Amino acid sequence: MLLFEGTSLKKHIQGRLLFDIDLIQVHENQRIGLVGRNGTGKTSLLKIITGEELVDGGNVNHFTSVKLVPQFKETRSEKSGGEITQQYLQLAFNEKPGLLILDEPTTHLDTQRIDWLEKKLANYQGAFVVVSHDRTFLNNVCTEIWEIEDGSLNAFKGDYNAYAEQKELIKTQQQIAFEKYEREKKQLEKAIRQKEERAQRATKKPKNLSSSEARITGAKTHYANIQKKLRGSAKALETRLEQLDRIDKVKELPEIKMDILNKESLTNQSVLRAENIKGEVDGRKLWNPFSLYLYGGDKVAIIGKNGTGKTTLLKKIVERDERIAIPEKVRIGYFSQHLTILDDDKTIIENIQLTSSQDETLIRTVLARMHFWDEDVYKKVGILSGGEKVKVALAKLFLSDVNMLVLDEPTNFLDIESLEALETLMKSYHGTILFVTHDRTLVKNIATKIIDIKDGKITVFDGSYEAYEEWLENQTKSNNDDQLLLIETKISDVLGRLSLEPSQELEDEFQRLLKEKKELTKKL
């Protein structure tokens, strides 16, 4: 059943064409993830589908009710961003629209709330289109991916991983086509040169031809005809060369090699030692005292629900709490959503050069990763969008003369391509990184150590996120085994007492223990 259709859709912004889409359709039960760089028109397309924004050309038809949950929501001082987002989402689910439109719904949601949203979408009876930079989320909820690129809309079957594989295949095919184009071009250029050279030689008197023979009538005409044919062949080859479909080379970004301050003396050496760090804010206890030891090159992910104290822990480290010892040669660079490290009146490259001794070639390479090309680096920071400022701030930190990065939610407002560029920077960085994020893919791909804040307790795990999940599973299984053994012991005790002194109280206790055993056995 067709729920929405748009034909010949055109949309401009400030005179620039955002997209020109011949046909777009949404059918019943479709689960669509919409991706594309910042500024390609994803939010505009969502608003066109809902009818909140008009097109500059084309036709839009709705065949069901449509509901949009916007990216930017009304803020309230008494509620957190996660609580407000979840409230918006729940109200939308309650309306039960035939077509649900979600613009960055996981922003401000912690892992628990993202799990809640994934389950709601898995059981949703209508269709939905969702814009998200959370790759794990897109993998878990979408069965197809739409991509806006160069003003066109392209559809890919499967989840985000399947889309990424298809994009990589397209890139490989483009490189093969480029190499074939280059070979044909060089062969034609070589053949043209050879024809021209032979035509030039045809105008000269052959070495074995005498003067009297050269004066014979028709000799000049003969060589002139040869020259004409050769130049005609060269012209035909030139036409073939002009008619070759030009294929551009796949843009390969150079490897990033950053010089890190005091790298040699800090690699695998202690960079932070903390004993019994307390977590309290305005008299409210966030976590029990714990100890932490970090070494040069550690990539540390701090995870946990909203409000558990992740940012508080980062600030204690940045502000060098009295219980935290950090060597003098450790220099910290701090990223927060307030972007206070940027000067709006200076250009992108000036902002970076203020705190970096790296050469301009490397600075431009890192900026290219963040999609600031050529003359873009001379733009004033003040005119950039929020997402672009985040990218500049991150590039500035990675290139600064520091050796420990502390990043508080660095993925907010980044498109997926920029997020993957951030991943590359984090992998290339030889200093220490502590980062808070709800992006599960980033944690899996980067972290070598996990700090998990849960129920007022901090667990420090030395290893990858996958290893941590496996350890947690084993811990849970072990705890459940112990609990099952305890329940079975209690059941034996109650049965013994029932056989000697039967009572309703013991019978109720016996039935309760049987129920607990049954539920725990299911978990195991």
Short mmCIF file of C-alpha atoms in Angstrom, two decimals:
data_model
loop_
_atom_site.label_atom_id
_atom_site.label_comp_id
_atom_site.label_asym_id
_atom_site.label_seq_id
_atom_site.Cartn_x
_atom_site.Cartn_y
_atom_site.Cartn_z
CA MET A 1 0.00 0.00 0.00
CA LEU A 2 1.37 3.40 -1.03
CA LEU A 3 1.60 5.88 1.86
CA PHE A 4 3.46 8.79 0.26
CA GLU A 5 4.58 9.78 -3.24
CA GLY A 6 6.62 12.72 -4.51
CA THR A 7 7.42 13.34 -8.17
CA SER A 8 9.96 15.71 -9.75
CA LEU A 9 10.80 17.23 -6.36
CA LYS A 10 13.12 20.25 -6.46
CA LYS A 11 14.37 22.17 -3.45
CA HIS A 12 16.71 25.20 -3.32
CA ILE A 13 18.26 27.04 -0.40
CA GLN A 14 19.71 30.52 -0.90
CA GLY A 15 19.82 29.94 -4.65
CA ARG A 16 21.64 26.58 -4.31
CA LEU A 17 19.96 23.37 -5.50
CA LEU A 18 19.65 20.95 -2.58
CA PHE A 19 18.15 18.07 -4.52
CA ASP A 20 16.24 17.14 -7.68
CA ILE A 21 14.40 13.84 -7.16
CA ASP A 22 12.41 12.22 -9.97
CA LEU A 23 10.36 9.84 -7.81
CA ILE A 24 10.12 9.05 -4.12
CA GLN A 25 7.65 6.58 -2.61
CA VAL A 26 7.03 5.16 0.84
CA HIS A 27 5.01 1.96 1.15
CA GLU A 28 3.39 0.18 4.07
CA ASN A 29 5.81 -1.27 6.67
CA GLN A 30 8.95 0.20 5.07
CA ARG A 31 11.80 0.88 7.53
CA ILE A 32 13.95 3.56 5.90
CA GLY A 33 17.14 5.20 7.13
CA LEU A 34 17.98 8.52 5.42
CA VAL A 35 21.67 9.44 5.30
CA GLY A 36 23.87 12.08 3.68
CA ARG A 37 26.34 14.79 4.60
CA ASN A 38 25.25 17.80 6.62
CA GLY A 39 23.71 20.36 4.28
CA THR A 40 22.49 17.89 1.63
CA GLY A 41 18.84 18.49 2.55
CA LYS A 42 17.85 15.55 4.78
CA THR A 43 15.79 17.64 7.20
CA SER A 44 14.21 19.57 4.30
CA LEU A 45 13.16 16.29 2.67
CA LEU A 46 11.62 15.07 5.94
CA LYS A 47 9.62 18.30 6.26
CA ILE A 48 8.48 18.03 2.63
CA ILE A 49 7.21 14.49 3.33
CA THR A 50 5.24 15.78 6.35
CA GLY A 51 3.96 18.82 4.44
CA GLU A 52 5.66 21.32 6.79
CA GLU A 53 7.88 22.63 4.00
CA LEU A 54 6.97 23.43 0.39
CA VAL A 55 8.88 22.24 -2.67
CA ASP A 56 10.15 24.61 -5.36
CA GLY A 57 8.89 22.23 -8.01
CA GLY A 58 7.08 18.89 -8.27
CA ASN A 59 4.08 17.20 -6.66
CA VAL A 60 3.53 15.68 -3.23
CA ASN A 61 0.73 13.24 -2.35
CA HIS A 62 -0.14 11.81 1.09
CA PHE A 63 -2.25 8.65 1.47
CA THR A 64 -2.00 8.27 5.25
CA SER A 65 -1.43 10.31 8.42
CA VAL A 66 2.13 11.58 8.92
CA LYS A 67 3.91 12.63 12.13
CA LEU A 68 7.34 14.31 12.47
CA VAL A 69 9.48 14.18 15.62
CA PRO A 70 11.92 17.07 14.99
CA GLN A 71 15.62 17.12 15.88
CA PHE A 72 15.39 20.34 17.89
CA LYS A 73 12.79 20.26 20.63
CA GLU A 74 11.40 22.68 23.21
CA THR A 75 13.71 22.65 26.24
CA ARG A 76 12.55 22.66 29.86
CA SER A 77 14.77 23.34 32.83
CA GLU A 78 13.13 20.66 34.99
CA LYS A 79 13.72 17.88 32.43
CA SER A 80 16.85 16.50 30.79
CA GLY A 81 17.32 16.37 27.01
CA GLY A 82 16.83 12.59 27.11
CA GLU A 83 13.57 12.87 29.03
CA ILE A 84 12.20 15.50 26.64
CA THR A 85 13.19 13.47 23.56
CA GLN A 86 11.58 10.31 24.96
CA GLN A 87 8.39 12.26 25.75
CA TYR A 88 8.20 13.57 22.16
CA LEU A 89 8.71 10.04 20.84
CA GLN A 90 6.09 8.48 23.13
CA LEU A 91 3.49 11.10 22.11
CA ALA A 92 4.22 10.32 18.44
CA PHE A 93 3.81 6.56 19.04
CA ASN A 94 0.53 7.21 20.87
CA GLU A 95 -0.86 8.97 17.77
CA LYS A 96 -0.15 5.83 15.69
CA PRO A 97 0.44 7.63 12.35
CA GLY A 98 0.66 5.54 9.22
CA LEU A 99 4.02 7.19 8.45
CA LEU A 100 6.37 8.22 11.25
CA ILE A 101 9.21 10.66 10.49
CA LEU A 102 12.13 10.87 12.97
CA ASP A 103 14.93 13.45 12.70
CA GLU A 104 17.98 12.40 14.78
CA PRO A 105 15.84 10.70 17.48
CA THR A 106 18.82 9.24 19.40
CA THR A 107 20.39 12.64 20.18
CA HIS A 108 20.42 13.09 24.01
CA LEU A 109 19.25 9.48 24.53
CA ASP A 110 21.41 7.18 26.63
CA THR A 111 21.87 3.51 25.74
CA GLN A 112 18.88 2.38 27.79
CA ARG A 113 16.53 4.84 26.09
CA ILE A 114 17.94 3.93 22.65
CA ASP A 115 17.14 0.26 23.42
CA TRP A 116 13.60 1.35 24.33
CA LEU A 117 13.25 3.23 21.02
CA GLU A 118 14.58 0.29 19.01
CA LYS A 119 12.00 -2.03 20.57
CA LYS A 120 9.18 0.46 19.91
CA LEU A 121 10.20 0.73 16.24
CA ALA A 122 10.57 -3.06 15.89
CA ASN A 123 6.94 -3.46 16.95
CA TYR A 124 5.63 -0.41 15.08
CA GLN A 125 2.73 -1.22 12.76
CA GLY A 126 3.25 1.67 10.32
CA ALA A 127 6.19 2.75 8.13
CA PHE A 128 8.94 5.12 9.20
CA VAL A 129 11.74 7.25 7.77
CA VAL A 130 14.55 8.08 10.20
CA VAL A 131 17.60 10.36 9.96
CA SER A 132 20.33 9.26 12.37
CA HIS A 133 24.12 9.35 12.72
CA ASP A 134 23.98 6.28 15.01
CA ARG A 135 25.15 3.41 12.79
CA THR A 136 24.27 0.67 15.29
CA PHE A 137 20.76 2.13 15.58
CA LEU A 138 20.35 2.17 11.78
CA ASN A 139 21.54 -1.45 11.64
CA ASN A 140 19.03 -2.49 14.29
CA VAL A 141 15.90 -0.76 12.93
CA CYS A 142 16.26 -0.23 9.14
CA THR A 143 15.79 -2.61 6.22
CA GLU A 144 16.81 -0.08 3.56
CA ILE A 145 18.93 3.05 3.35
CA TRP A 146 18.22 6.16 1.27
CA GLU A 147 21.18 8.42 0.53
CA ILE A 148 21.12 12.02 -0.67
CA GLU A 149 24.30 12.68 -2.65
CA ASP A 150 25.05 15.33 -5.30
CA GLY A 151 21.39 16.37 -5.35
CA SER A 152 20.06 12.87 -6.08
CA LEU A 153 18.33 10.24 -3.94
CA ASN A 154 19.73 6.70 -4.13
CA ALA A 155 18.12 3.67 -2.48
CA PHE A 156 20.03 0.67 -1.07
CA LYS A 157 18.49 -2.54 0.26
CA GLY A 158 19.55 -3.75 3.69
CA ASP A 159 20.77 -2.14 6.92
CA TYR A 160 23.58 0.41 7.27
CA ASN A 161 26.36 -2.19 7.09
CA ALA A 162 24.91 -3.54 3.82
CA TYR A 163 24.75 0.04 2.50
CA ALA A 164 28.40 0.65 3.48
CA GLU A 165 29.47 -2.55 1.69
CA GLN A 166 27.56 -1.53 -1.46
CA LYS A 167 29.16 1.94 -1.34
CA GLU A 168 32.60 0.35 -1.05
CA LEU A 169 31.81 -1.89 -4.04
CA ILE A 170 30.72 1.17 -6.07
CA LYS A 171 33.98 2.89 -5.10
CA THR A 172 35.99 -0.15 -6.25
CA GLN A 173 34.08 -0.30 -9.55
CA GLN A 174 34.68 3.44 -10.07
CA GLN A 175 38.41 2.94 -9.51
CA ILE A 176 38.47 0.05 -12.03
CA ALA A 177 36.54 2.18 -14.55
CA PHE A 178 38.96 5.10 -13.97
CA GLU A 179 42.00 2.87 -14.56
CA LYS A 180 40.41 1.54 -17.79
CA TYR A 181 39.64 5.12 -18.88
CA GLU A 182 43.25 6.17 -18.18
CA ARG A 183 44.62 3.23 -20.22
CA GLU A 184 42.39 4.01 -23.21
CA LYS A 185 43.22 7.71 -22.96
CA LYS A 186 46.98 7.06 -22.90
CA GLN A 187 46.75 4.58 -25.80
CA LEU A 188 44.82 7.09 -27.93
CA GLU A 189 47.21 9.94 -27.02
CA LYS A 190 50.20 7.74 -27.94
CA ALA A 191 48.58 6.70 -31.26
CA ILE A 192 47.85 10.39 -32.07
CA ARG A 193 51.49 11.36 -31.41
CA GLN A 194 52.74 8.52 -33.61
CA LYS A 195 50.43 9.53 -36.50
CA GLU A 196 51.54 13.18 -36.20
CA GLU A 197 55.21 12.20 -36.16
CA ARG A 198 54.75 10.01 -39.26
CA ALA A 199 52.87 12.85 -40.97
CA GLN A 200 55.76 15.21 -40.20
CA ARG A 201 58.29 12.73 -41.64
CA ALA A 202 56.17 12.33 -44.81
CA THR A 203 56.91 15.98 -45.77
CA LYS A 204 60.67 15.39 -45.71
CA LYS A 205 62.68 13.95 -48.63
CA PRO A 206 63.52 10.29 -47.91
CA LYS A 207 67.25 9.66 -47.36
CA ASN A 208 67.53 7.08 -50.18
CA LEU A 209 65.77 9.31 -52.73
CA SER A 210 68.00 11.16 -55.25
CA SER A 211 67.39 14.79 -56.24
CA SER A 212 66.36 13.75 -59.76
CA GLU A 213 63.87 11.22 -58.37
CA ALA A 214 62.45 13.80 -56.02
CA ARG A 215 61.78 16.07 -59.02
CA ILE A 216 59.71 13.39 -60.73
CA THR A 217 56.17 14.58 -61.20
CA GLY A 218 53.83 12.96 -58.72
CA ALA A 219 56.40 12.30 -55.97
CA LYS A 220 55.33 15.37 -54.00
CA THR A 221 51.69 14.51 -54.52
CA HIS A 222 52.31 10.95 -53.30
CA TYR A 223 53.92 12.09 -50.03
CA ALA A 224 51.30 14.79 -49.58
CA ASN A 225 48.58 12.14 -49.83
CA ILE A 226 50.34 10.00 -47.23
CA GLN A 227 50.58 13.02 -44.93
CA LYS A 228 46.89 13.81 -45.46
CA LYS A 229 45.83 10.25 -44.62
CA LEU A 230 48.01 10.19 -41.51
CA ARG A 231 46.60 13.50 -40.30
CA GLY A 232 43.09 12.29 -41.09
CA SER A 233 43.72 9.21 -38.95
CA ALA A 234 45.11 11.41 -36.16
CA LYS A 235 42.00 13.60 -36.35
CA ALA A 236 39.74 10.53 -36.07
CA LEU A 237 41.70 9.39 -33.02
CA GLU A 238 41.35 12.86 -31.49
CA THR A 239 37.58 12.64 -32.00
CA ARG A 240 37.53 9.26 -30.24
CA LEU A 241 39.57 10.78 -27.40
CA GLU A 242 37.11 13.67 -27.05
CA GLN A 243 34.18 11.24 -27.01
CA LEU A 244 35.60 9.15 -24.19
CA ASP A 245 33.37 9.45 -21.11
CA ARG A 246 35.50 11.20 -18.52
CA ILE A 247 35.78 9.23 -15.28
CA ASP A 248 37.21 10.96 -12.23
CA LYS A 249 39.72 9.28 -9.97
CA VAL A 250 38.40 8.07 -6.61
CA LYS A 251 39.54 10.59 -4.02
CA GLU A 252 41.92 8.81 -1.65
CA LEU A 253 42.82 10.78 1.47
CA PRO A 254 46.45 10.52 2.60
CA GLU A 255 47.38 8.73 5.81
CA ILE A 256 47.45 10.96 8.87
CA LYS A 257 50.65 11.00 10.94
CA MET A 258 50.45 13.49 13.79
CA ASP A 259 53.39 14.48 15.98
CA ILE A 260 52.30 14.08 19.60
CA LEU A 261 53.89 16.14 22.37
CA ASN A 262 56.28 13.98 24.49
CA LYS A 263 55.08 10.88 22.62
CA GLU A 264 58.21 8.79 23.23
CA SER A 265 58.34 9.44 26.98
CA LEU A 266 54.60 8.84 27.52
CA THR A 267 53.85 5.74 25.41
CA ASN A 268 52.76 2.95 27.80
CA GLN A 269 53.79 5.15 30.75
CA SER A 270 51.52 6.34 33.56
CA VAL A 271 49.62 9.50 32.54
CA LEU A 272 46.96 9.52 35.28
CA ARG A 273 46.74 8.01 38.74
CA ALA A 274 43.67 8.52 40.89
CA GLU A 275 42.90 7.09 44.32
CA ASN A 276 39.39 6.99 45.79
CA ILE A 277 37.83 9.60 43.48
CA LYS A 278 34.56 10.78 45.02
CA GLY A 279 31.53 11.60 42.87
CA GLU A 280 29.29 14.18 44.50
CA VAL A 281 27.43 17.19 43.07
CA ASP A 282 25.56 19.60 45.36
CA GLY A 283 25.47 16.98 48.09
CA ARG A 284 24.10 14.29 45.74
CA LYS A 285 26.16 11.12 45.54
CA LEU A 286 26.85 10.01 41.96
CA TRP A 287 29.18 7.07 42.54
CA ASN A 288 31.11 5.24 45.22
CA PRO A 289 34.82 6.18 45.52
CA PHE A 290 36.98 4.32 43.00
CA SER A 291 40.56 4.27 41.71
CA LEU A 292 41.78 4.74 38.14
CA TYR A 293 45.12 4.27 36.39
CA LEU A 294 45.70 5.34 32.76
CA TYR A 295 48.69 4.88 30.47
CA GLY A 296 49.93 6.70 27.38
CA GLY A 297 47.98 5.59 24.30
CA ASP A 298 44.90 4.33 26.18
CA LYS A 299 41.58 4.95 24.41
CA VAL A 300 39.04 5.11 27.24
CA ALA A 301 35.27 5.10 26.70
CA ILE A 302 33.13 6.36 29.59
CA ILE A 303 29.63 4.90 29.32
CA GLY A 304 26.44 4.95 31.38
CA LYS A 305 22.95 6.44 31.57
CA ASN A 306 22.33 10.18 31.47
CA GLY A 307 22.79 11.77 34.88
CA THR A 308 25.19 9.14 36.25
CA GLY A 309 28.12 11.58 36.37
CA LYS A 310 30.12 10.98 33.18
CA THR A 311 30.71 14.69 32.50
CA THR A 312 31.47 15.24 36.21
CA LEU A 313 34.25 12.65 35.99
CA LEU A 314 35.70 14.34 32.90
CA LYS A 315 35.70 17.73 34.61
CA LYS A 316 37.48 16.29 37.65
CA ILE A 317 40.23 15.05 35.33
CA VAL A 318 40.46 18.30 33.31
CA GLU A 319 40.48 20.43 36.46
CA ARG A 320 42.98 18.06 38.10
CA ASP A 321 41.05 17.15 41.22
CA GLU A 322 43.22 16.87 44.36
CA ARG A 323 42.87 13.08 44.31
CA ILE A 324 44.09 12.85 40.70
CA ALA A 325 47.82 12.87 39.92
CA ILE A 326 48.84 13.79 36.35
CA PRO A 327 52.53 14.24 35.32
CA GLU A 328 53.56 17.77 34.26
CA LYS A 329 54.46 16.61 30.74
CA VAL A 330 50.82 15.59 30.17
CA ARG A 331 48.90 18.37 28.39
CA ILE A 332 45.12 18.04 28.18
CA GLY A 333 42.85 19.25 25.36
CA TYR A 334 39.14 19.38 26.29
CA PHE A 335 36.14 19.24 23.94
CA SER A 336 32.70 20.24 25.19
CA GLN A 337 29.52 21.13 23.32
CA HIS A 338 29.98 24.82 24.24
CA LEU A 339 32.85 25.10 21.67
CA THR A 340 34.61 27.78 23.74
CA ILE A 341 37.96 26.95 22.09
CA LEU A 342 36.93 28.63 18.81
CA ASP A 343 37.31 32.30 17.82
CA ASP A 344 34.42 33.25 15.51
CA ASP A 345 36.33 36.22 14.05
CA LYS A 346 39.23 34.11 12.79
CA THR A 347 39.34 31.70 9.84
CA ILE A 348 39.28 27.93 10.20
CA ILE A 349 43.00 27.54 9.59
CA GLU A 350 43.88 30.50 11.83
CA ASN A 351 41.93 28.92 14.69
CA ILE A 352 43.94 25.73 14.35
CA GLN A 353 47.32 27.41 13.92
CA LEU A 354 46.81 29.34 17.18
CA THR A 355 47.39 26.16 19.21
CA SER A 356 49.25 23.91 16.75
CA SER A 357 52.87 23.59 15.69
CA GLN A 358 51.96 21.05 12.96
CA ASP A 359 52.84 21.99 9.38
CA GLU A 360 50.16 23.38 7.06
CA THR A 361 50.14 20.24 4.89
CA LEU A 362 49.06 18.07 7.83
CA ILE A 363 46.54 20.69 8.98
CA ARG A 364 44.96 20.74 5.52
CA THR A 365 44.97 16.91 5.43
CA VAL A 366 43.05 16.71 8.71
CA LEU A 367 40.63 19.44 7.59
CA ALA A 368 40.06 17.57 4.32
CA ARG A 369 39.04 14.55 6.41
CA MET A 370 36.40 16.81 7.93
CA HIS A 371 35.39 17.95 4.41
CA PHE A 372 36.96 21.40 4.45
CA TRP A 373 38.68 21.54 1.07
CA ASP A 374 40.99 24.09 -0.59
CA GLU A 375 39.63 27.64 -0.04
CA ASP A 376 37.18 26.41 2.63
CA VAL A 377 39.95 26.76 5.23
CA TYR A 378 39.81 30.56 4.85
CA LYS A 379 36.14 30.80 5.90
CA LYS A 380 35.46 32.72 9.11
CA VAL A 381 34.30 30.34 11.88
CA GLY A 382 31.45 32.72 12.72
CA ILE A 383 29.59 31.92 9.48
CA LEU A 384 29.75 28.13 9.90
CA SER A 385 26.82 25.93 10.88
CA GLY A 386 26.71 24.17 14.26
CA GLY A 387 27.87 20.87 12.79
CA GLU A 388 30.73 22.56 10.90
CA LYS A 389 31.91 24.30 14.08
CA VAL A 390 31.98 20.94 15.88
CA LYS A 391 34.22 19.56 13.12
CA VAL A 392 36.58 22.55 13.32
CA ALA A 393 36.77 22.26 17.12
CA LEU A 394 37.63 18.56 16.88
CA ALA A 395 40.27 19.17 14.19
CA LYS A 396 41.75 21.97 16.33
CA LEU A 397 42.03 19.67 19.36
CA PHE A 398 43.62 16.78 17.48
CA LEU A 399 46.20 19.13 15.96
CA SER A 400 46.89 21.10 19.18
CA ASP A 401 50.14 20.77 21.13
CA VAL A 402 48.60 18.38 23.67
CA ASN A 403 48.92 14.65 24.34
CA MET A 404 45.68 13.76 26.15
CA LEU A 405 42.25 14.44 24.66
CA VAL A 406 39.10 14.58 26.79
CA LEU A 407 36.00 14.52 24.57
CA ASP A 408 32.47 15.02 25.94
CA GLU A 409 29.88 13.76 23.42
CA PRO A 410 31.96 14.61 20.31
CA THR A 411 29.56 12.89 17.88
CA ASN A 412 26.55 15.17 18.41
CA PHE A 413 25.62 17.12 15.23
CA LEU A 414 28.07 15.16 13.05
CA ASP A 415 26.85 13.40 9.91
CA ILE A 416 27.94 9.77 9.48
CA GLU A 417 30.76 10.60 7.05
CA SER A 418 32.22 13.13 9.53
CA LEU A 419 31.75 10.64 12.36
CA GLU A 420 33.75 8.05 10.42
CA ALA A 421 36.42 10.72 9.81
CA LEU A 422 36.52 11.32 13.58
CA GLU A 423 37.04 7.58 14.05
CA THR A 424 40.01 7.72 11.69
CA LEU A 425 41.52 10.62 13.66
CA MET A 426 41.03 8.77 16.95
CA LYS A 427 42.70 5.65 15.56
CA SER A 428 45.60 7.70 14.17
CA TYR A 429 46.14 9.59 17.42
CA HIS A 430 49.02 8.18 19.47
CA GLY A 431 48.19 10.11 22.63
CA THR A 432 45.62 9.22 25.30
CA ILE A 433 41.89 9.75 24.68
CA LEU A 434 39.02 9.75 27.18
CA PHE A 435 35.62 10.09 25.56
CA VAL A 436 31.98 10.09 26.61
CA THR A 437 29.53 8.90 23.97
CA HIS A 438 26.34 6.91 23.47
CA ASP A 439 27.53 5.89 19.99
CA ARG A 440 27.98 2.14 20.38
CA THR A 441 29.82 1.71 17.07
CA LEU A 442 32.41 4.34 18.05
CA VAL A 443 32.98 2.63 21.41
CA LYS A 444 33.37 -0.78 19.74
CA ASN A 445 35.78 0.51 17.11
CA ILE A 446 37.97 2.71 19.34
CA ALA A 447 37.96 1.82 23.04
CA THR A 448 40.79 -0.18 24.63
CA LYS A 449 39.46 0.47 28.16
CA ILE A 450 35.91 0.89 29.49
CA ILE A 451 34.67 2.96 32.44
CA ASP A 452 31.04 2.02 33.12
CA ILE A 453 29.01 4.10 35.61
CA LYS A 454 25.93 2.21 36.78
CA ASP A 455 23.79 2.34 39.92
CA GLY A 456 26.32 4.48 41.77
CA LYS A 457 29.17 2.10 41.08
CA ILE A 458 32.05 2.47 38.60
CA THR A 459 33.52 -0.54 36.83
CA VAL A 460 36.90 -0.10 35.13
CA PHE A 461 37.54 -2.80 32.51
CA ASP A 462 40.87 -3.10 30.72
CA GLY A 463 39.90 -4.30 27.25
CA SER A 464 37.60 -3.72 24.27
CA TYR A 465 33.85 -3.13 24.51
CA GLU A 466 33.11 -6.56 23.03
CA ALA A 467 35.35 -8.19 25.64
CA TYR A 468 33.57 -6.15 28.33
CA GLU A 469 30.14 -7.30 27.14
CA GLU A 470 31.34 -10.91 27.22
CA TRP A 471 32.74 -10.40 30.74
CA LEU A 472 29.43 -8.88 31.89
CA GLU A 473 27.52 -11.82 30.43
CA ASN A 474 29.77 -14.28 32.28
CA GLN A 475 29.39 -12.26 35.48
CA THR A 476 25.60 -12.30 35.16
CA LYS A 477 25.60 -16.03 34.43
CA SER A 478 27.84 -16.70 37.41
CA ASN A 479 25.61 -14.60 39.69
CA ASN A 480 22.52 -16.37 38.39
CA ASP A 481 24.13 -19.77 38.98
CA ASP A 482 24.92 -18.76 42.56
CA GLN A 483 21.38 -17.46 43.06
CA LEU A 484 19.88 -20.68 41.62
CA LEU A 485 21.97 -22.77 43.98
CA LEU A 486 20.78 -20.64 46.91
CA ILE A 487 17.11 -21.00 45.86
CA GLU A 488 17.46 -24.80 45.51
CA THR A 489 18.99 -24.94 49.00
CA LYS A 490 16.05 -22.94 50.39
CA ILE A 491 13.55 -25.22 48.57
CA SER A 492 15.13 -28.32 50.15
CA ASP A 493 14.96 -26.66 53.57
CA VAL A 494 11.28 -25.69 53.16
CA LEU A 495 10.35 -29.19 51.90
CA GLY A 496 12.01 -30.70 54.95
CA ARG A 497 10.10 -28.42 57.29
CA LEU A 498 6.82 -29.06 55.42
CA SER A 499 7.16 -32.80 55.92
CA LEU A 500 7.53 -32.31 59.69
CA GLU A 501 5.19 -29.37 60.39
CA PRO A 502 2.85 -28.59 57.44
CA SER A 503 1.48 -25.02 57.36
CA GLN A 504 0.01 -22.55 54.84
CA GLU A 505 2.88 -20.17 55.48
CA LEU A 506 5.47 -22.81 54.49
CA GLU A 507 3.35 -23.83 51.48
CA ASP A 508 3.26 -20.19 50.27
CA GLU A 509 7.01 -19.91 50.78
CA PHE A 510 7.53 -23.16 48.80
CA GLN A 511 5.38 -21.88 45.87
CA ARG A 512 7.21 -18.52 45.87
CA LEU A 513 10.61 -20.25 45.70
CA LEU A 514 9.42 -22.51 42.85
CA LYS A 515 8.30 -19.43 40.91
CA GLU A 516 11.67 -17.72 41.47
CA LYS A 517 13.49 -20.87 40.33
CA LYS A 518 11.36 -21.08 37.18
CA GLU A 519 12.01 -17.42 36.25
CA LEU A 520 15.75 -17.72 36.91
CA THR A 521 15.96 -20.97 34.91
CA LYS A 522 14.40 -19.16 31.95
CA LYS A 523 17.14 -16.49 32.11
CA LEU A 524 19.85 -19.14 32.20
#
